[in-house]
Amino acid sequence: MSDRDTRHKQSMQKLKAHVDEKVAAATEQRGLLLVFTGNGKGKTTAAWGTVTRALGYGYRVGVIQFIKGQWECGERERLVEDPNLEVAIMGTGFTWETQNREADTAACREVWAEAERMLADPDVYLVVLDEITYMLKFGYLDIDTVRRAIENRPAEQSVIVTGRNAHRELLEMADTVTEMQEVRHAFNAGVQARRGIDY
Ligand code: ATP
Ligand code: MG
């Protein structure tokens, strides 16, 4: 064996010991709270990816879309026929078009009721609260209500929260937080959002 091969083998042995130790230390089994935040692209895409993953094992999944701004959504088109998926979309507002606080609040509360129902249902394995961070930011929903519903969910249920500027309390509660960092975005170079890529 060459020196390089020997060094490689040694470093792989070390890595394996390290990974094995970590795997052995992770003994807890329970549902997770994940937050996908930050200004870069990929938050909602990652949430739908996880939805696909859960559906792949035959689990029940609920998705709440808190923003109607980007109405079309390829993943929803594809997955909506799965009887294990339930999607609730905010009815009227909220887009930056409505600019009507009262109507937006009412629309938000209505779809939040669906979220609360899913968050209380032990048969739902995964709940996605897509773009809910904006509802908190604009005061259409209050953090205590959201926190309580998430905290009291069934122990085996996981929740994904997406959106920029996630509330500090959500970040503190979360088991897994990923911040998508914008390095560059085509939109800023004048390229239109692309069907099948951006929505
Ligand atoms: P995606 O839905 O593509 O995963 P996202 O959920 O991370 O994106 P949002 O902030 O929800 O991002 O933005 C929704 C839309 O805006 C998507 O079409 C997305 O591709 C686009 N977008 C995401 N990040 C940026 C950005 N930094 N600048 C401009 N447009 C963006
Ligand atoms: Mg998004």
mmCIF file with all atom_site columns, C-alpha atoms in Angstrom, residues 17-151:
data_model
loop_
_atom_site.group_PDB
_atom_site.id
_atom_site.type_symbol
_atom_site.label_atom_id
_atom_site.label_alt_id
_atom_site.label_comp_id
_atom_site.label_asym_id
_atom_site.label_entity_id
_atom_site.label_seq_id
_atom_site.pdbx_PDB_ins_code
_atom_site.Cartn_x
_atom_site.Cartn_y
_atom_site.Cartn_z
_atom_site.occupancy
_atom_site.B_iso_or_equiv
_atom_site.pdbx_formal_charge
_atom_site.auth_seq_id
_atom_site.auth_comp_id
_atom_site.auth_asym_id
_atom_site.auth_atom_id
_atom_site.pdbx_PDB_model_num
ATOM 1   C CA . ALA A 1 17  ? -15.065 6.079  14.648 1.00 0.00 ? 17  ALA A CA 1
ATOM 2   C CA . HIS A 1 18  ? -16.302 9.661  14.866 1.00 0.00 ? 18  HIS A CA 1
ATOM 3   C CA . VAL A 1 19  ? -19.506 8.946  12.891 1.00 0.00 ? 19  VAL A CA 1
ATOM 4   C CA . ASP A 1 20  ? -20.193 5.718  14.808 1.00 0.00 ? 20  ASP A CA 1
ATOM 5   C CA . GLU A 1 21  ? -19.854 7.596  18.085 1.00 0.00 ? 21  GLU A CA 1
ATOM 6   C CA . LYS A 1 22  ? -22.339 10.235 16.944 1.00 0.00 ? 22  LYS A CA 1
ATOM 7   C CA . VAL A 1 23  ? -24.798 7.619  15.679 1.00 0.00 ? 23  VAL A CA 1
ATOM 8   C CA . ALA A 1 24  ? -24.570 5.776  19.002 1.00 0.00 ? 24  ALA A CA 1
ATOM 9   C CA . ALA A 1 25  ? -25.185 9.012  20.914 1.00 0.00 ? 25  ALA A CA 1
ATOM 10  C CA . ALA A 1 26  ? -28.388 9.777  18.980 1.00 0.00 ? 26  ALA A CA 1
ATOM 11  C CA . THR A 1 27  ? -30.866 7.595  20.809 1.00 0.00 ? 27  THR A CA 1
ATOM 12  C CA . GLU A 1 28  ? -33.934 9.803  21.001 1.00 0.00 ? 28  GLU A CA 1
ATOM 13  C CA . GLN A 1 29  ? -36.853 9.225  18.637 1.00 0.00 ? 29  GLN A CA 1
ATOM 14  C CA . ARG A 1 30  ? -39.471 11.936 18.229 1.00 0.00 ? 30  ARG A CA 1
ATOM 15  C CA . GLY A 1 31  ? -40.971 14.384 15.783 1.00 0.00 ? 31  GLY A CA 1
ATOM 16  C CA . LEU A 1 32  ? -38.889 17.432 14.882 1.00 0.00 ? 32  LEU A CA 1
ATOM 17  C CA . LEU A 1 33  ? -39.396 21.136 14.375 1.00 0.00 ? 33  LEU A CA 1
ATOM 18  C CA . LEU A 1 34  ? -37.417 22.369 11.389 1.00 0.00 ? 34  LEU A CA 1
ATOM 19  C CA . VAL A 1 35  ? -37.065 25.984 10.293 1.00 0.00 ? 35  VAL A CA 1
ATOM 20  C CA . PHE A 1 36  ? -35.924 26.891 6.776  1.00 0.00 ? 36  PHE A CA 1
ATOM 21  C CA . THR A 1 37  ? -35.199 30.604 6.740  1.00 0.00 ? 37  THR A CA 1
ATOM 22  C CA . GLY A 1 38  ? -32.828 33.194 5.239  1.00 0.00 ? 38  GLY A CA 1
ATOM 23  C CA . ASN A 1 39  ? -32.921 35.275 2.070  1.00 0.00 ? 39  ASN A CA 1
ATOM 24  C CA . GLY A 1 40  ? -31.579 32.687 -0.371 1.00 0.00 ? 40  GLY A CA 1
ATOM 25  C CA . LYS A 1 41  ? -33.646 30.492 -2.653 1.00 0.00 ? 41  LYS A CA 1
ATOM 26  C CA . GLY A 1 42  ? -34.603 26.993 -1.567 1.00 0.00 ? 42  GLY A CA 1
ATOM 27  C CA . LYS A 1 43  ? -36.788 27.192 1.554  1.00 0.00 ? 43  LYS A CA 1
ATOM 28  C CA . THR A 1 44  ? -40.081 26.128 0.025  1.00 0.00 ? 44  THR A CA 1
ATOM 29  C CA . THR A 1 45  ? -38.330 23.733 -2.363 1.00 0.00 ? 45  THR A CA 1
ATOM 30  C CA . ALA A 1 46  ? -36.708 21.989 0.611  1.00 0.00 ? 46  ALA A CA 1
ATOM 31  C CA . ALA A 1 47  ? -40.055 21.774 2.391  1.00 0.00 ? 47  ALA A CA 1
ATOM 32  C CA . TRP A 1 48  ? -41.710 20.107 -0.627 1.00 0.00 ? 48  TRP A CA 1
ATOM 33  C CA . GLY A 1 49  ? -38.727 17.793 -0.923 1.00 0.00 ? 49  GLY A CA 1
ATOM 34  C CA . THR A 1 50  ? -39.321 16.634 2.633  1.00 0.00 ? 50  THR A CA 1
ATOM 35  C CA . VAL A 1 51  ? -43.058 16.297 1.925  1.00 0.00 ? 51  VAL A CA 1
ATOM 36  C CA . THR A 1 52  ? -42.176 13.973 -0.967 1.00 0.00 ? 52  THR A CA 1
ATOM 37  C CA . ARG A 1 53  ? -39.884 12.019 1.313  1.00 0.00 ? 53  ARG A CA 1
ATOM 38  C CA . ALA A 1 54  ? -42.593 11.477 3.941  1.00 0.00 ? 54  ALA A CA 1
ATOM 39  C CA . LEU A 1 55  ? -45.244 10.619 1.339  1.00 0.00 ? 55  LEU A CA 1
ATOM 40  C CA . GLY A 1 56  ? -42.785 8.108  -0.116 1.00 0.00 ? 56  GLY A CA 1
ATOM 41  C CA . TYR A 1 57  ? -43.134 6.067  3.063  1.00 0.00 ? 57  TYR A CA 1
ATOM 42  C CA . GLY A 1 58  ? -46.911 6.355  3.042  1.00 0.00 ? 58  GLY A CA 1
ATOM 43  C CA . TYR A 1 59  ? -47.120 8.918  5.842  1.00 0.00 ? 59  TYR A CA 1
ATOM 44  C CA . ARG A 1 60  ? -49.888 11.516 6.005  1.00 0.00 ? 60  ARG A CA 1
ATOM 45  C CA . VAL A 1 61  ? -48.765 15.089 5.332  1.00 0.00 ? 61  VAL A CA 1
ATOM 46  C CA . GLY A 1 62  ? -50.455 18.480 5.664  1.00 0.00 ? 62  GLY A CA 1
ATOM 47  C CA . VAL A 1 63  ? -49.221 21.585 3.854  1.00 0.00 ? 63  VAL A CA 1
ATOM 48  C CA . ILE A 1 64  ? -50.492 25.071 4.645  1.00 0.00 ? 64  ILE A CA 1
ATOM 49  C CA . GLN A 1 65  ? -49.536 27.774 2.162  1.00 0.00 ? 65  GLN A CA 1
ATOM 50  C CA . PHE A 1 66  ? -49.791 31.132 3.870  1.00 0.00 ? 66  PHE A CA 1
ATOM 51  C CA . ILE A 1 67  ? -49.131 33.233 0.805  1.00 0.00 ? 67  ILE A CA 1
ATOM 52  C CA . LYS A 1 68  ? -51.170 33.245 -2.323 1.00 0.00 ? 68  LYS A CA 1
ATOM 53  C CA . GLY A 1 69  ? -48.734 35.558 -4.100 1.00 0.00 ? 69  GLY A CA 1
ATOM 54  C CA . GLN A 1 70  ? -47.088 32.734 -6.017 1.00 0.00 ? 70  GLN A CA 1
ATOM 55  C CA . TRP A 1 71  ? -50.255 30.775 -6.773 1.00 0.00 ? 71  TRP A CA 1
ATOM 56  C CA . GLU A 1 72  ? -48.790 28.162 -9.073 1.00 0.00 ? 72  GLU A CA 1
ATOM 57  C CA . CYS A 1 73  ? -46.619 25.449 -7.568 1.00 0.00 ? 73  CYS A CA 1
ATOM 58  C CA . GLY A 1 74  ? -45.335 22.455 -9.509 1.00 0.00 ? 74  GLY A CA 1
ATOM 59  C CA . GLU A 1 75  ? -44.850 20.181 -6.509 1.00 0.00 ? 75  GLU A CA 1
ATOM 60  C CA . ARG A 1 76  ? -48.454 20.698 -5.451 1.00 0.00 ? 76  ARG A CA 1
ATOM 61  C CA . GLU A 1 77  ? -49.641 19.884 -8.989 1.00 0.00 ? 77  GLU A CA 1
ATOM 62  C CA . ARG A 1 78  ? -47.681 16.671 -8.891 1.00 0.00 ? 78  ARG A CA 1
ATOM 63  C CA . LEU A 1 79  ? -48.398 15.500 -5.348 1.00 0.00 ? 79  LEU A CA 1
ATOM 64  C CA . VAL A 1 80  ? -51.955 16.664 -4.788 1.00 0.00 ? 80  VAL A CA 1
ATOM 65  C CA . GLU A 1 81  ? -53.441 13.405 -6.094 1.00 0.00 ? 81  GLU A CA 1
ATOM 66  C CA . ASP A 1 82  ? -51.755 11.487 -3.286 1.00 0.00 ? 82  ASP A CA 1
ATOM 67  C CA . PRO A 1 83  ? -54.586 10.690 -0.852 1.00 0.00 ? 83  PRO A CA 1
ATOM 68  C CA . ASN A 1 84  ? -52.118 11.098 2.037  1.00 0.00 ? 84  ASN A CA 1
ATOM 69  C CA . LEU A 1 85  ? -51.508 14.766 1.215  1.00 0.00 ? 85  LEU A CA 1
ATOM 70  C CA . GLU A 1 86  ? -53.782 17.566 2.347  1.00 0.00 ? 86  GLU A CA 1
ATOM 71  C CA . VAL A 1 87  ? -53.093 21.115 1.155  1.00 0.00 ? 87  VAL A CA 1
ATOM 72  C CA . ALA A 1 88  ? -54.727 24.256 2.535  1.00 0.00 ? 88  ALA A CA 1
ATOM 73  C CA . ILE A 1 89  ? -54.100 27.567 0.811  1.00 0.00 ? 89  ILE A CA 1
ATOM 74  C CA . MET A 1 90  ? -54.881 31.006 2.183  1.00 0.00 ? 90  MET A CA 1
ATOM 75  C CA . GLY A 1 91  ? -58.106 31.911 0.430  1.00 0.00 ? 91  GLY A CA 1
ATOM 76  C CA . THR A 1 92  ? -58.246 35.607 -0.364 1.00 0.00 ? 92  THR A CA 1
ATOM 77  C CA . GLY A 1 93  ? -55.189 37.698 0.660  1.00 0.00 ? 93  GLY A CA 1
ATOM 78  C CA . PHE A 1 94  ? -52.322 37.728 1.520  1.00 0.00 ? 94  PHE A CA 1
ATOM 79  C CA . THR A 1 95  ? -50.340 39.158 -1.299 1.00 0.00 ? 95  THR A CA 1
ATOM 80  C CA . TRP A 1 96  ? -48.727 42.560 -1.374 1.00 0.00 ? 96  TRP A CA 1
ATOM 81  C CA . GLU A 1 97  ? -51.592 43.289 -3.791 1.00 0.00 ? 97  GLU A CA 1
ATOM 82  C CA . THR A 1 98  ? -54.434 43.309 -1.269 1.00 0.00 ? 98  THR A CA 1
ATOM 83  C CA . GLN A 1 99  ? -52.921 45.833 1.150  1.00 0.00 ? 99  GLN A CA 1
ATOM 84  C CA . ASN A 1 100 ? -55.950 45.268 3.312  1.00 0.00 ? 100 ASN A CA 1
ATOM 85  C CA . ARG A 1 101 ? -55.028 44.386 6.849  1.00 0.00 ? 101 ARG A CA 1
ATOM 86  C CA . GLU A 1 102 ? -58.476 43.315 7.934  1.00 0.00 ? 102 GLU A CA 1
ATOM 87  C CA . ALA A 1 103 ? -59.103 41.022 4.968  1.00 0.00 ? 103 ALA A CA 1
ATOM 88  C CA . ASP A 1 104 ? -55.612 39.534 5.202  1.00 0.00 ? 104 ASP A CA 1
ATOM 89  C CA . THR A 1 105 ? -55.999 38.857 8.911  1.00 0.00 ? 105 THR A CA 1
ATOM 90  C CA . ALA A 1 106 ? -59.324 37.121 8.352  1.00 0.00 ? 106 ALA A CA 1
ATOM 91  C CA . ALA A 1 107 ? -57.896 34.994 5.535  1.00 0.00 ? 107 ALA A CA 1
ATOM 92  C CA . CYS A 1 108 ? -54.913 34.110 7.659  1.00 0.00 ? 108 CYS A CA 1
ATOM 93  C CA . ARG A 1 109 ? -56.998 33.092 10.670 1.00 0.00 ? 109 ARG A CA 1
ATOM 94  C CA . GLU A 1 110 ? -59.160 30.914 8.457  1.00 0.00 ? 110 GLU A CA 1
ATOM 95  C CA . VAL A 1 111 ? -56.252 28.907 7.086  1.00 0.00 ? 111 VAL A CA 1
ATOM 96  C CA . TRP A 1 112 ? -54.597 28.846 10.531 1.00 0.00 ? 112 TRP A CA 1
ATOM 97  C CA . ALA A 1 113 ? -57.647 26.929 11.780 1.00 0.00 ? 113 ALA A CA 1
ATOM 98  C CA . GLU A 1 114 ? -56.738 24.219 9.261  1.00 0.00 ? 114 GLU A CA 1
ATOM 99  C CA . ALA A 1 115 ? -53.167 24.268 10.533 1.00 0.00 ? 115 ALA A CA 1
ATOM 100 C CA . GLU A 1 116 ? -54.356 23.900 14.138 1.00 0.00 ? 116 GLU A CA 1
ATOM 101 C CA . ARG A 1 117 ? -56.464 20.913 13.186 1.00 0.00 ? 117 ARG A CA 1
ATOM 102 C CA . MET A 1 118 ? -53.501 19.216 11.490 1.00 0.00 ? 118 MET A CA 1
ATOM 103 C CA . LEU A 1 119 ? -51.186 20.071 14.392 1.00 0.00 ? 119 LEU A CA 1
ATOM 104 C CA . ALA A 1 120 ? -53.584 18.274 16.734 1.00 0.00 ? 120 ALA A CA 1
ATOM 105 C CA . ASP A 1 121 ? -53.972 15.149 14.593 1.00 0.00 ? 121 ASP A CA 1
ATOM 106 C CA . PRO A 1 122 ? -51.661 12.275 15.608 1.00 0.00 ? 122 PRO A CA 1
ATOM 107 C CA . ASP A 1 123 ? -52.230 10.608 12.229 1.00 0.00 ? 123 ASP A CA 1
ATOM 108 C CA . VAL A 1 124 ? -50.484 13.511 10.468 1.00 0.00 ? 124 VAL A CA 1
ATOM 109 C CA . TYR A 1 125 ? -46.764 12.742 10.348 1.00 0.00 ? 125 TYR A CA 1
ATOM 110 C CA . LEU A 1 126 ? -45.575 16.048 8.899  1.00 0.00 ? 126 LEU A CA 1
ATOM 111 C CA . VAL A 1 127 ? -47.084 19.541 8.811  1.00 0.00 ? 127 VAL A CA 1
ATOM 112 C CA . VAL A 1 128 ? -45.578 22.284 6.640  1.00 0.00 ? 128 VAL A CA 1
ATOM 113 C CA . LEU A 1 129 ? -46.313 25.908 7.540  1.00 0.00 ? 129 LEU A CA 1
ATOM 114 C CA . ASP A 1 130 ? -45.051 27.528 4.341  1.00 0.00 ? 130 ASP A CA 1
ATOM 115 C CA . GLU A 1 131 ? -44.319 31.284 4.605  1.00 0.00 ? 131 GLU A CA 1
ATOM 116 C CA . ILE A 1 132 ? -45.905 31.524 8.059  1.00 0.00 ? 132 ILE A CA 1
ATOM 117 C CA . THR A 1 133 ? -43.060 33.813 9.175  1.00 0.00 ? 133 THR A CA 1
ATOM 118 C CA . TYR A 1 134 ? -44.706 36.696 7.315  1.00 0.00 ? 134 TYR A CA 1
ATOM 119 C CA . MET A 1 135 ? -48.004 36.154 9.143  1.00 0.00 ? 135 MET A CA 1
ATOM 120 C CA . LEU A 1 136 ? -46.160 36.682 12.418 1.00 0.00 ? 136 LEU A CA 1
ATOM 121 C CA . LYS A 1 137 ? -44.220 39.619 11.067 1.00 0.00 ? 137 LYS A CA 1
ATOM 122 C CA . PHE A 1 138 ? -47.337 41.450 9.921  1.00 0.00 ? 138 PHE A CA 1
ATOM 123 C CA . GLY A 1 139 ? -49.211 40.565 13.088 1.00 0.00 ? 139 GLY A CA 1
ATOM 124 C CA . TYR A 1 140 ? -51.911 38.493 11.367 1.00 0.00 ? 140 TYR A CA 1
ATOM 125 C CA . LEU A 1 141 ? -51.057 35.708 13.798 1.00 0.00 ? 141 LEU A CA 1
ATOM 126 C CA . ASP A 1 142 ? -49.444 35.995 17.208 1.00 0.00 ? 142 ASP A CA 1
ATOM 127 C CA . ILE A 1 143 ? -46.406 34.031 18.221 1.00 0.00 ? 143 ILE A CA 1
ATOM 128 C CA . ASP A 1 144 ? -47.961 32.650 21.426 1.00 0.00 ? 144 ASP A CA 1
ATOM 129 C CA . THR A 1 145 ? -50.772 30.996 19.482 1.00 0.00 ? 145 THR A CA 1
ATOM 130 C CA . VAL A 1 146 ? -48.342 29.457 17.016 1.00 0.00 ? 146 VAL A CA 1
ATOM 131 C CA . ARG A 1 147 ? -45.882 28.382 19.699 1.00 0.00 ? 147 ARG A CA 1
ATOM 132 C CA . ARG A 1 148 ? -48.600 26.697 21.754 1.00 0.00 ? 148 ARG A CA 1
ATOM 133 C CA . ALA A 1 149 ? -49.964 24.753 18.778 1.00 0.00 ? 149 ALA A CA 1
ATOM 134 C CA . ILE A 1 150 ? -46.482 23.570 17.822 1.00 0.00 ? 150 ILE A CA 1
ATOM 135 C CA . GLU A 1 151 ? -45.497 22.689 21.392 1.00 0.00 ? 151 GLU A CA 1
#
